[in-house]
Amino acid sequence: MASAREELEKDLEEVKELLKNATRKRTHDVLMAEKYKLEMEIKNLPPPKLKEDTMEEEKSPAGGYTVKINSYGWDQSDKFVKIYITLNGVQQLPAENVQVHFTERSFDLLVKNLNDKNYSMTFNNLLKPISVEGSSRKIKTDMILVLCRKKREEKWDCLTQVEKESKEKEKASYDTSDPGEGLMNLLKKMYAEGDDEMKRTINKAWVESREKQGKGDMPLDI
């Protein structure tokens, strides 16, 4: 899933794009206020770090537990996609207890017998092909680092094809050939997610805009 920072940066880019198409002063002011708000939120975010572990336990046939790892952090360089998984005490295990199986578009991680539990993580449909031979894992203090070697040295926007399709679907809801329609979609989103002051500001801008155009449309009612 996308991080909070990624979501805020994506929202900020949308606001900047729509500012280019804003012709009404009030609408421009609302968008500028939202731009400043997003910039401050991004500025005040803590540095990127690993997410807190959230894991699901499943009873295994052998009577122990297999824990599905649902939390991770990731980064990339020109040559590698790096996935960080936090597991307390993992460095105390024998190296053979931490296994990763790679294919060209997936990997499976299995950690055996850590505090009487097994831990697993599976990534299918990676965004781009990886080199099985060039990929590996490293065990650090309370952490496993999975290194997926890129077949081509190009930037990944996300980890999996599913994430990419989800982002494209969300973008499509705001990507329209009519700039006015795209602006209206964003204003509706800002109205729905904003506080009372933001809603009053947007409603006022809407009413003033309609009055100037001589139309009788009602204010936003979302």
XYZ file of C-alpha atoms in Angstrom:
222
model
C 0.000 0.000 0.000
C 1.027 3.519 -0.590
C 2.555 5.397 2.357
C 1.055 8.568 3.821
C 3.901 10.573 2.294
C 3.223 9.142 -1.173
C -0.507 9.909 -0.890
C 0.151 13.497 0.206
C 2.690 14.043 -2.572
C 0.218 12.684 -5.115
C -2.502 15.034 -3.798
C -0.076 17.949 -3.963
C 0.757 17.217 -7.604
C -2.968 17.163 -8.440
C -3.521 20.512 -6.748
C -0.555 22.051 -8.613
C -1.872 20.729 -11.910
C -5.368 22.075 -11.292
C -3.999 25.453 -10.204
C -2.821 25.894 -13.779
C -6.438 25.679 -14.958
C -8.047 27.783 -12.242
C -9.358 31.074 -13.633
C -11.503 32.317 -10.726
C -9.688 34.154 -7.968
C -11.682 32.485 -5.185
C -11.076 29.028 -6.620
C -7.402 29.880 -7.048
C -7.232 30.998 -3.404
C -8.886 27.775 -2.197
C -6.425 25.675 -4.180
C -3.488 27.738 -2.905
C -4.688 27.160 0.657
C -4.909 23.438 0.019
C -1.446 23.471 -1.598
C 0.034 25.174 1.471
C -1.761 22.742 3.782
C -0.410 19.727 1.895
C 3.123 21.145 1.794
C 3.059 21.678 5.557
C 1.723 18.160 6.173
C 4.527 16.680 4.057
C 7.108 18.863 5.790
C 5.907 17.769 9.232
C 5.922 14.051 8.426
C 8.604 12.031 10.240
C 11.445 10.618 8.126
C 10.573 7.433 6.226
C 10.777 4.436 8.493
C 9.578 0.904 8.697
C 5.935 0.462 9.455
C 4.986 -1.114 12.730
C 4.587 -4.830 12.458
C 1.020 -5.903 11.892
C 0.792 -9.610 11.446
C -1.893 -12.246 11.230
C -1.473 -15.567 12.989
C -2.709 -18.798 11.476
C -2.718 -22.164 13.161
C -0.517 -24.551 11.195
C -1.237 -28.287 10.806
C 1.815 -29.041 12.935
C 0.271 -27.268 15.906
C 2.436 -24.140 15.863
C 1.660 -20.773 14.310
C 2.542 -19.291 10.964
C 2.419 -15.511 11.070
C 1.692 -13.622 7.862
C 3.802 -10.491 7.684
C 1.682 -7.622 6.372
C 3.958 -4.701 7.190
C 7.161 -3.648 5.489
C 9.135 -0.697 4.213
C 10.695 -0.414 0.780
C 13.188 1.656 -1.123
C 15.137 1.358 -4.350
C 18.427 2.141 -5.990
C 19.348 2.002 -9.665
C 19.997 -1.739 -9.441
C 17.870 -3.028 -6.560
C 14.411 -2.868 -5.044
C 14.858 -3.212 -1.275
C 12.176 -4.548 1.060
C 12.683 -4.112 4.824
C 10.914 -6.473 7.245
C 11.177 -5.971 10.998
C 11.385 -9.155 13.111
C 12.711 -8.865 16.629
C 15.577 -11.240 17.316
C 15.820 -12.617 13.776
C 19.602 -12.184 13.815
C 19.820 -14.927 16.452
C 18.489 -17.596 14.102
C 20.704 -19.885 12.014
C 21.015 -18.457 8.514
C 19.243 -21.485 7.009
C 16.091 -20.597 8.992
C 15.586 -17.489 6.852
C 14.680 -18.578 3.329
C 13.654 -16.533 0.301
C 12.508 -18.075 -2.969
C 12.647 -15.768 -5.992
C 11.003 -16.005 -9.407
C 11.118 -13.410 -12.164
C 7.965 -11.678 -10.873
C 7.628 -12.802 -7.234
C 9.325 -13.821 -4.018
C 8.384 -15.818 -0.920
C 9.985 -15.264 2.477
C 9.854 -17.923 5.188
C 11.369 -17.516 8.647
C 11.395 -20.724 10.668
C 11.129 -21.173 14.407
C 11.549 -17.607 15.629
C 10.216 -17.572 19.199
C 8.348 -20.805 18.461
C 6.594 -19.337 15.416
C 7.105 -19.304 11.668
C 6.774 -16.084 9.688
C 5.922 -15.760 6.007
C 5.527 -13.066 3.361
C 4.613 -13.458 -0.317
C 4.838 -10.887 -3.098
C 3.270 -11.894 -6.408
C 3.061 -9.949 -9.677
C 5.994 -7.643 -9.022
C 5.808 -4.487 -11.102
C 8.774 -5.432 -13.298
C 10.919 -8.538 -13.838
C 13.799 -9.224 -11.450
C 16.947 -11.299 -11.792
C 16.569 -14.493 -9.763
C 20.323 -15.074 -9.659
C 21.103 -11.488 -8.658
C 18.513 -11.291 -5.864
C 19.292 -12.161 -2.244
C 18.499 -11.455 1.383
C 20.476 -10.044 4.286
C 19.879 -10.560 8.001
C 20.426 -7.528 10.192
C 19.621 -6.731 13.817
C 15.842 -7.199 14.191
C 15.444 -6.899 10.430
C 15.495 -8.831 7.156
C 16.481 -7.010 3.978
C 15.232 -8.585 0.742
C 17.184 -7.380 -2.291
C 15.435 -7.812 -5.645
C 17.879 -7.189 -8.485
C 16.233 -5.237 -11.278
C 16.558 -6.692 -14.755
C 16.507 -3.145 -16.117
C 17.844 -0.143 -14.254
C 14.662 1.909 -14.217
C 12.542 3.486 -11.505
C 9.673 1.535 -9.966
C 6.652 3.637 -8.993
C 5.310 0.845 -6.766
C 6.078 -2.787 -5.925
C 3.339 -4.764 -7.657
C 1.162 -4.647 -10.742
C -1.920 -4.564 -8.508
C -0.707 -1.352 -6.849
C -0.071 0.198 -10.264
C -3.569 -0.646 -11.501
C -5.081 0.745 -8.315
C -3.198 4.029 -8.751
C -4.192 4.287 -12.403
C -7.831 3.680 -11.540
C -7.764 6.405 -8.901
C -5.995 8.799 -11.251
C -8.558 8.135 -13.973
C -11.331 9.405 -11.717
C -9.672 12.845 -11.804
C -8.034 12.671 -15.217
C -10.496 14.225 -17.636
C -10.191 16.090 -20.911
C -12.299 18.871 -19.406
C -10.096 20.883 -16.965
C -13.207 22.319 -15.354
C -14.515 18.853 -14.604
C -11.184 17.819 -13.122
C -11.187 20.923 -10.947
C -14.734 20.196 -9.805
C -13.783 16.628 -8.863
C -10.920 17.907 -6.744
C -13.068 20.553 -5.078
C -15.638 17.897 -4.204
C -12.884 15.758 -2.699
C -11.542 18.737 -0.725
C -15.074 19.508 0.475
C -15.717 15.931 1.587
C -12.408 15.632 3.448
C -12.057 19.217 4.701
C -12.928 20.761 8.040
C -15.838 23.160 8.577
C -13.774 26.201 7.600
C -12.659 24.591 4.337
C -16.266 23.643 3.521
C -17.460 27.192 4.175
C -14.701 28.587 1.954
C -15.497 26.225 -0.915
C -19.233 26.871 -0.634
C -18.648 30.617 -0.646
C -16.415 30.340 -3.712
C -19.028 28.214 -5.445
C -21.885 30.613 -4.688
C -19.901 33.682 -5.783
C -18.843 31.964 -8.986
C -22.425 31.001 -9.851
C -23.751 34.467 -9.015
C -21.217 36.042 -11.376
C -22.232 33.640 -14.118
C -25.896 34.422 -13.525
C -26.786 30.810 -12.844
C -29.022 29.514 -10.120
C -27.125 26.353 -9.225
C -27.067 25.443 -5.581
C -23.812 25.276 -3.549
C -21.960 22.034 -3.195
C -24.032 19.475 -1.332
C -21.783 16.483 -0.866
